Amino acid sequence: MDARKPRLLTGDRPTGPLHLGHLVGTLQSRVKLQDSHECFIIVADLHSLTTRSRRDEIARLPNHVRDVVLDMLSVGVDPSRSTIYLQSGVPAVYDIAILLQMLTPVARLSGLQSIQDMAVNAGLGDADVPLGLLGYPVLQAADILMANAELVPVGADNETHVTLARDIAEHFNDAYGKVFAVPQPTVSATPSLPGVNTVAGGAERKMSKSAGNAIWLKDSPEEVARKVRTLPGPAPGESTGAPLFLFAEAFLRDADELASLRAEYDRGGIGFAAVQDRVIEALEKILVPIRERRAEFAADKHRTEEIIVDGTITARKVAYETLGKVRDAMGLENL
Ligand code: ATP
Ligand code: MG
């Protein structure tokens, strides 16, 4: 009997530190699933280049990689159970991605809302979208399929990408024989936490590292409070779907308390400042231990590098093995 645990792949672009959207979107699932699954967690630096390829942006990558790893450790991802690796350190994935490109119609990519949103966040007009950004989901498919991941925890904006990876896997398996596990996306109860209102339209868009509308896991209590206070109060009776209440739903742990807060607000018994207060309080309860652990891990300057190097060595082995199977299946082994 195969005692191997099912594999899971998830991860982030090192375009900045991680935020509350990551926490409720995928980080909490990573921590929860690390016993039942063999977890591969990608720090997707090549994916960062799709919207940030200037020299000065590349120069900031090492700091962002360190931030992302520290954020993961601070919420409880355990590197002895999860393989945390750097995407660009696994070149076999580029080879797999090139081969998967041959199976992917361009029309499938150009219609994706997620790519259009990323282009907007990066300030790119239609004519400036690079091929690398258009091909983002194919490279992501290569990441997922190289690991033979069966489960892929993602936020809502990435769900279509995993569906594409699924389709590519099925197409490949049908055409050349079964090589890939067919991945399944999974989204959390908060698949798209809105941003705060520090920029125009911030609270209408999902919280993103690149949109200037994020509450960072490493923000100070003062910063967290200041940002939560930018979330507008909906009209009484219209709390459902309002960003402030989406925050309350995501971070208040007691369902009864949440229900009574909402009911009181909707009948005009309390104002939005009281709801903001409650959200700030709930967030602090969650963020205090995260900040403490982050400071502990950050004290060891080399720890994040060691983790990434170890994880990347493991990922390389797995990727080369998969590349070999892909080439064999396609009849490319003698080329
Ligand atoms: P960027 O602006 O650079 O694209 P991002 O904030 O969108 O950054 P990513 O690194 O692209 O973060 O996403 C990492 C993972 O977190 C993905 O699975 C994504 O779907 C999920 N995620 C990102 N933002 C949110 C959010 N606001 N709510 C829930 N999940 C999210
Ligand atoms: Mg993103």
Coordinates of C-alpha atoms and ligand atoms in Angstrom, one line a residue:
M1 CA 0.0 0.0 0.0
D2 CA 1.2 3.5 -0.8
A3 CA 1.7 5.3 2.5
R4 CA 2.7 8.5 0.8
K5 CA 0.6 11.5 1.9
P6 CA -1.2 13.4 -0.9
R7 CA 0.8 16.3 -2.1
L8 CA -0.3 19.9 -1.9
L9 CA 1.3 23.0 -3.6
T10 CA 0.6 26.6 -2.8
G11 CA 2.6 29.8 -2.5
D12 CA 3.2 33.5 -3.1
R13 CA 5.0 35.9 -5.3
P14 CA 7.8 37.7 -3.4
T15 CA 6.5 41.1 -4.4
G16 CA 6.3 42.3 -0.8
P17 CA 5.5 41.0 2.6
L18 CA 2.4 38.9 3.3
H19 CA -0.9 40.5 4.3
L20 CA -4.2 39.6 6.1
G21 CA -5.7 38.4 2.8
H22 CA -2.9 35.7 2.6
L23 CA -3.6 34.8 6.2
V24 CA -7.3 33.9 5.7
G25 CA -6.9 33.1 2.0
T26 CA -4.2 30.4 2.2
L27 CA -1.8 30.6 5.1
Q28 CA -4.2 29.2 7.7
S29 CA -4.9 26.2 5.4
R30 CA -1.1 25.6 4.9
V31 CA -0.7 25.3 8.7
K32 CA -3.8 23.1 9.1
L33 CA -2.9 20.8 6.2
Q34 CA 0.7 20.2 6.9
D35 CA 0.1 17.0 8.8
S36 CA -2.3 15.4 6.4
H37 CA -0.4 16.5 3.2
E38 CA 3.1 16.6 1.9
C39 CA 3.3 20.4 1.4
F40 CA 5.3 22.2 -1.3
I41 CA 5.3 25.9 -0.8
I42 CA 6.6 27.9 -3.7
V43 CA 8.2 31.4 -3.4
A44 CA 7.4 32.3 -7.0
D45 CA 10.1 34.8 -7.9
L46 CA 9.8 34.2 -11.7
H47 CA 6.1 35.0 -11.3
S48 CA 7.1 38.3 -9.7
L49 CA 9.1 39.2 -12.9
T50 CA 5.9 39.0 -14.9
T51 CA 4.9 42.5 -13.6
R52 CA 8.2 43.6 -12.0
S53 CA 11.2 43.0 -14.2
R54 CA 13.1 46.4 -13.8
R55 CA 16.6 46.2 -12.4
D56 CA 15.6 48.0 -9.2
E57 CA 12.6 45.7 -8.7
I58 CA 14.8 42.7 -9.1
A59 CA 17.2 44.1 -6.6
R60 CA 14.4 44.1 -4.0
L61 CA 13.6 40.4 -4.5
P62 CA 16.0 39.0 -1.8
N63 CA 14.4 41.2 0.8
H64 CA 10.9 40.2 -0.3
V65 CA 11.8 36.5 -0.3
R66 CA 13.0 36.8 3.3
D67 CA 9.9 38.7 4.3
V68 CA 7.6 36.1 2.7
V69 CA 9.5 33.2 4.4
L70 CA 9.4 35.0 7.8
D71 CA 5.7 35.7 7.5
M72 CA 5.1 32.0 6.7
L73 CA 7.1 30.9 9.7
S74 CA 5.4 33.4 12.0
V75 CA 2.0 32.0 11.3
G76 CA 3.1 28.5 12.0
V77 CA 4.3 26.9 8.7
D78 CA 6.9 24.4 9.8
P79 CA 9.9 23.9 7.5
S80 CA 10.5 20.4 8.9
R81 CA 7.1 19.3 7.5
S82 CA 6.8 21.7 4.5
T83 CA 9.1 22.1 1.6
I84 CA 9.6 25.9 1.1
Y85 CA 11.4 26.5 -2.2
L86 CA 12.5 29.2 -4.6
Q87 CA 10.9 28.9 -8.1
S88 CA 13.9 30.2 -10.1
G89 CA 16.1 27.6 -8.4
V90 CA 14.2 24.7 -10.1
P91 CA 15.1 25.1 -13.8
A92 CA 13.4 21.8 -14.7
V93 CA 10.2 23.7 -14.2
Y94 CA 11.0 26.0 -17.1
D95 CA 11.5 23.0 -19.4
I96 CA 8.1 21.6 -18.3
A97 CA 6.5 25.0 -18.8
I98 CA 7.8 25.2 -22.4
L99 CA 6.3 21.8 -23.2
L100 CA 3.0 22.7 -21.5
Q101 CA 2.8 25.9 -23.6
M102 CA 2.3 23.7 -26.7
L103 CA -0.9 22.4 -25.2
T104 CA -2.4 25.8 -24.2
P105 CA -4.5 27.9 -26.5
V106 CA -3.6 31.6 -26.3
A107 CA -7.4 32.4 -26.2
R108 CA -7.6 30.5 -22.9
L109 CA -5.1 33.0 -21.4
S110 CA -6.0 36.3 -22.9
G111 CA -9.6 36.1 -21.6
L112 CA -8.5 35.6 -17.9
Q113 CA -9.8 38.3 -15.5
S114 CA -6.9 37.6 -13.1
I115 CA -4.3 38.5 -15.7
Q116 CA -6.2 41.7 -16.6
D117 CA -6.4 42.7 -12.9
M118 CA -2.6 42.1 -12.5
A119 CA -1.9 44.2 -15.5
V120 CA -4.0 47.0 -14.0
N121 CA -2.3 46.7 -10.6
A122 CA 1.1 46.9 -12.4
G123 CA 0.0 50.0 -14.4
L124 CA 0.2 48.1 -17.7
G125 CA -2.0 49.0 -20.7
D126 CA -3.3 46.3 -23.0
A127 CA -0.4 46.9 -25.5
D128 CA 2.2 46.5 -22.8
V129 CA 1.2 43.1 -21.3
P130 CA 4.3 41.0 -21.7
L131 CA 4.2 37.4 -23.0
G132 CA 5.5 36.4 -19.6
L133 CA 2.4 37.8 -17.9
L134 CA 0.0 36.2 -20.4
G135 CA 1.9 32.9 -19.8
Y136 CA 1.8 33.2 -16.0
P137 CA -0.9 30.5 -15.6
V138 CA 1.1 28.0 -17.7
L139 CA 4.2 28.5 -15.6
Q140 CA 1.9 28.1 -12.6
A141 CA 0.6 24.9 -14.1
A142 CA 4.2 23.6 -14.5
D143 CA 4.8 24.4 -10.8
I144 CA 1.8 22.5 -9.7
L145 CA 2.2 19.5 -12.1
M146 CA 5.9 19.1 -11.5
A147 CA 5.1 18.4 -7.8
N148 CA 2.2 16.1 -8.8
A149 CA 0.1 18.2 -6.4
E150 CA -3.4 16.9 -5.9
L151 CA -4.6 19.9 -3.8
V152 CA -3.9 23.6 -4.4
P153 CA -5.1 26.1 -1.8
V154 CA -5.5 29.5 -3.5
G155 CA -7.4 32.7 -3.2
A156 CA -10.4 33.4 -5.5
D157 CA -8.2 35.2 -8.1
N158 CA -6.1 32.1 -8.6
E159 CA -8.9 29.5 -8.9
T160 CA -9.1 29.8 -12.7
H161 CA -5.4 29.2 -12.9
V162 CA -5.7 25.9 -11.1
T163 CA -8.6 24.9 -13.4
L164 CA -6.3 25.6 -16.3
A165 CA -3.6 23.4 -14.7
R166 CA -6.2 20.7 -14.3
D167 CA -7.2 20.9 -18.0
I168 CA -3.6 20.9 -19.1
A169 CA -2.9 17.8 -16.9
E170 CA -5.9 16.0 -18.3
H171 CA -5.0 17.0 -21.9
F172 CA -1.5 15.8 -21.4
N173 CA -2.5 12.5 -19.8
D174 CA -5.0 11.8 -22.6
A175 CA -2.5 12.6 -25.3
Y176 CA 0.7 11.0 -24.0
G177 CA -0.3 8.6 -21.1
K178 CA -0.8 9.3 -17.5
V179 CA 2.1 11.3 -16.0
F180 CA 0.4 14.0 -13.9
A181 CA -1.9 14.0 -10.9
V182 CA -4.9 16.1 -11.7
P183 CA -4.9 19.0 -9.3
Q184 CA -7.9 20.3 -7.4
P185 CA -8.2 24.0 -6.2
T186 CA -9.5 24.7 -2.8
V187 CA -10.5 28.1 -1.5
S188 CA -11.0 29.1 2.2
A189 CA -14.1 30.7 3.8
T190 CA -12.5 34.1 2.8
P191 CA -11.3 33.6 -0.7
S192 CA -11.0 37.3 -1.4
L193 CA -10.5 39.7 1.5
P194 CA -11.0 43.2 0.3
G195 CA -8.3 45.9 0.6
V196 CA -8.4 48.8 3.0
N197 CA -9.3 52.2 1.8
T198 CA -5.9 53.9 1.8
V199 CA -6.1 54.2 -2.0
A200 CA -9.0 55.1 -4.3
G201 CA -11.2 52.1 -4.6
G202 CA -9.0 50.2 -2.2
A203 CA -11.9 48.6 -0.3
E204 CA -13.6 47.5 -3.5
R205 CA -10.6 45.5 -4.7
K206 CA -9.1 42.5 -3.2
M207 CA -6.3 43.2 -0.8
S208 CA -3.1 42.9 -2.8
K209 CA 0.6 43.4 -2.2
S210 CA 0.8 45.5 -5.3
A211 CA -2.3 47.7 -4.9
G212 CA -1.2 49.8 -1.9
N213 CA -4.3 48.6 0.1
A214 CA -2.8 45.9 2.4
I215 CA -2.6 45.4 6.1
W216 CA 0.7 43.6 6.5
L217 CA 1.1 40.8 9.0
K218 CA 4.1 42.7 10.3
D219 CA 2.3 46.1 10.7
S220 CA 2.4 47.7 14.1
P221 CA -0.8 47.8 16.2
E222 CA -1.0 51.6 15.4
E223 CA -0.8 50.9 11.6
V224 CA -3.4 48.1 11.8
A225 CA -5.8 50.4 13.7
R226 CA -5.2 53.3 11.3
K227 CA -5.9 51.2 8.3
V228 CA -9.0 49.5 9.7
R229 CA -10.4 52.9 10.4
T230 CA -10.3 53.7 6.6
L231 CA -13.0 51.0 6.0
P232 CA -16.2 52.9 5.5
G233 CA -19.4 52.1 7.4
P234 CA -22.2 50.8 5.1
A235 CA -25.8 52.2 5.6
P236 CA -27.6 50.5 8.4
G237 CA -29.3 47.4 7.0
E238 CA -26.7 47.1 4.3
S239 CA -23.9 45.3 6.2
T240 CA -24.0 42.2 4.0
G241 CA -21.0 42.2 1.7
A242 CA -19.6 45.6 3.0
P243 CA -15.8 45.4 3.4
L244 CA -16.0 46.3 7.1
F245 CA -18.2 43.4 7.7
L246 CA -16.2 41.1 5.5
F247 CA -13.4 41.9 7.9
A248 CA -15.6 41.2 10.9
E249 CA -16.6 37.8 9.4
A250 CA -13.0 36.9 8.6
F251 CA -11.5 37.8 12.0
L252 CA -14.2 37.6 14.7
R253 CA -14.0 34.0 15.9
D254 CA -17.3 33.9 17.8
A255 CA -20.3 33.4 15.4
D256 CA -22.8 34.6 18.0
E257 CA -20.9 37.7 18.6
L258 CA -20.6 38.4 14.9
A259 CA -24.4 37.9 14.4
S260 CA -25.3 40.2 17.3
L261 CA -22.8 42.9 16.1
R262 CA -24.3 42.8 12.7
A263 CA -27.9 42.9 14.0
E264 CA -27.2 45.8 16.2
Y265 CA -25.5 47.7 13.5
D266 CA -28.3 47.0 11.0
R267 CA -31.0 48.4 13.3
G268 CA -28.9 51.5 14.0
G269 CA -28.0 50.6 17.6
I270 CA -24.2 51.1 17.1
G271 CA -22.2 53.1 14.6
F272 CA -19.4 51.9 12.3
A273 CA -16.6 53.1 14.7
A274 CA -17.8 50.5 17.2
V275 CA -17.5 47.8 14.6
Q276 CA -14.1 49.0 13.6
D277 CA -13.1 48.9 17.3
R278 CA -14.2 45.3 17.5
V279 CA -12.3 44.3 14.3
I280 CA -9.1 46.0 15.6
E281 CA -9.4 44.2 18.9
A282 CA -10.0 40.8 17.2
L283 CA -7.0 41.4 14.8
E284 CA -4.7 42.3 17.6
K285 CA -5.5 39.0 19.3
I286 CA -4.5 37.2 16.2
L287 CA -1.5 39.4 15.3
V288 CA 0.3 39.6 18.7
P289 CA 1.6 36.0 18.6
I290 CA 2.4 36.3 14.9
R291 CA 4.6 39.4 15.5
E292 CA 6.3 37.8 18.4
R293 CA 7.2 34.7 16.4
R294 CA 8.3 36.8 13.5
A295 CA 10.8 38.7 15.8
E296 CA 12.2 35.4 17.1
F297 CA 12.8 34.0 13.6
A298 CA 14.1 37.3 12.3
A299 CA 16.8 37.3 15.0
D300 CA 18.6 34.5 13.2
K301 CA 19.9 36.1 10.0
H302 CA 20.6 32.9 8.1
R303 CA 17.6 30.9 9.0
T304 CA 15.4 31.9 6.1
E305 CA 18.2 31.2 3.6
E306 CA 18.9 27.8 5.0
I307 CA 15.2 26.9 4.8
I308 CA 15.0 28.0 1.1
V309 CA 18.2 26.2 0.1
D310 CA 17.1 23.0 1.7
G311 CA 13.6 23.2 0.2
T312 CA 14.9 24.1 -3.2
I313 CA 17.2 21.0 -3.2
T314 CA 14.2 18.8 -2.5
A315 CA 12.0 20.5 -5.2
R316 CA 14.8 20.1 -7.8
K317 CA 14.9 16.4 -7.3
V318 CA 11.1 16.1 -7.7
A319 CA 11.0 18.4 -10.7
Y320 CA 13.8 16.5 -12.6
E321 CA 12.0 13.3 -12.0
T322 CA 8.8 14.7 -13.4
L323 CA 10.6 16.3 -16.3
G324 CA 12.1 12.8 -17.2
K325 CA 8.6 11.3 -17.2
V326 CA 7.2 14.1 -19.3
R327 CA 10.0 13.7 -21.9
D328 CA 9.6 10.0 -22.0
A329 CA 5.8 10.2 -22.4
M330 CA 6.2 12.6 -25.2
G331 CA 8.8 10.6 -27.0
L332 CA 11.5 13.2 -26.4
E333 CA 13.9 11.0 -24.5
N334 CA 16.3 10.5 -27.4
L335 CA 16.6 14.1 -28.5
Ligands
ATP1 P1 0.4 40.7 -6.0 O1 -0.3 42.1 -5.8 O2 1.9 40.9 -6.1 O3 -0.1 39.8 -7.1 P2 -1.1 39.3 -4.0 O4 -1.4 40.1 -2.8 O5 -2.1 39.1 -5.0 O6 0.2 40.0 -4.6 P3 0.0 36.7 -4.5 O7 1.4 36.4 -4.1 O8 -0.3 37.0 -5.9 O9 -0.5 37.9 -3.5 O10 -1.0 35.5 -4.0 C1 -0.6 34.5 -3.2 C2 -1.8 33.6 -2.8 O11 -2.7 34.4 -1.9 C3 -2.7 33.3 -4.0 O12 -3.3 32.0 -3.8 C4 -3.8 34.3 -3.9 O13 -5.0 33.9 -4.6 C5 -4.0 34.5 -2.4 N1 -4.5 35.8 -2.1 C6 -3.9 37.0 -2.5 N2 -4.7 38.0 -2.1 C7 -5.7 37.5 -1.4 C8 -6.9 38.1 -0.7 N3 -7.0 39.4 -0.7 N4 -7.8 37.3 -0.1 C9 -7.6 35.9 -0.2 N5 -6.6 35.3 -0.8 C10 -5.6 36.1 -1.4
MG2 MG -1.6 38.3 -6.9

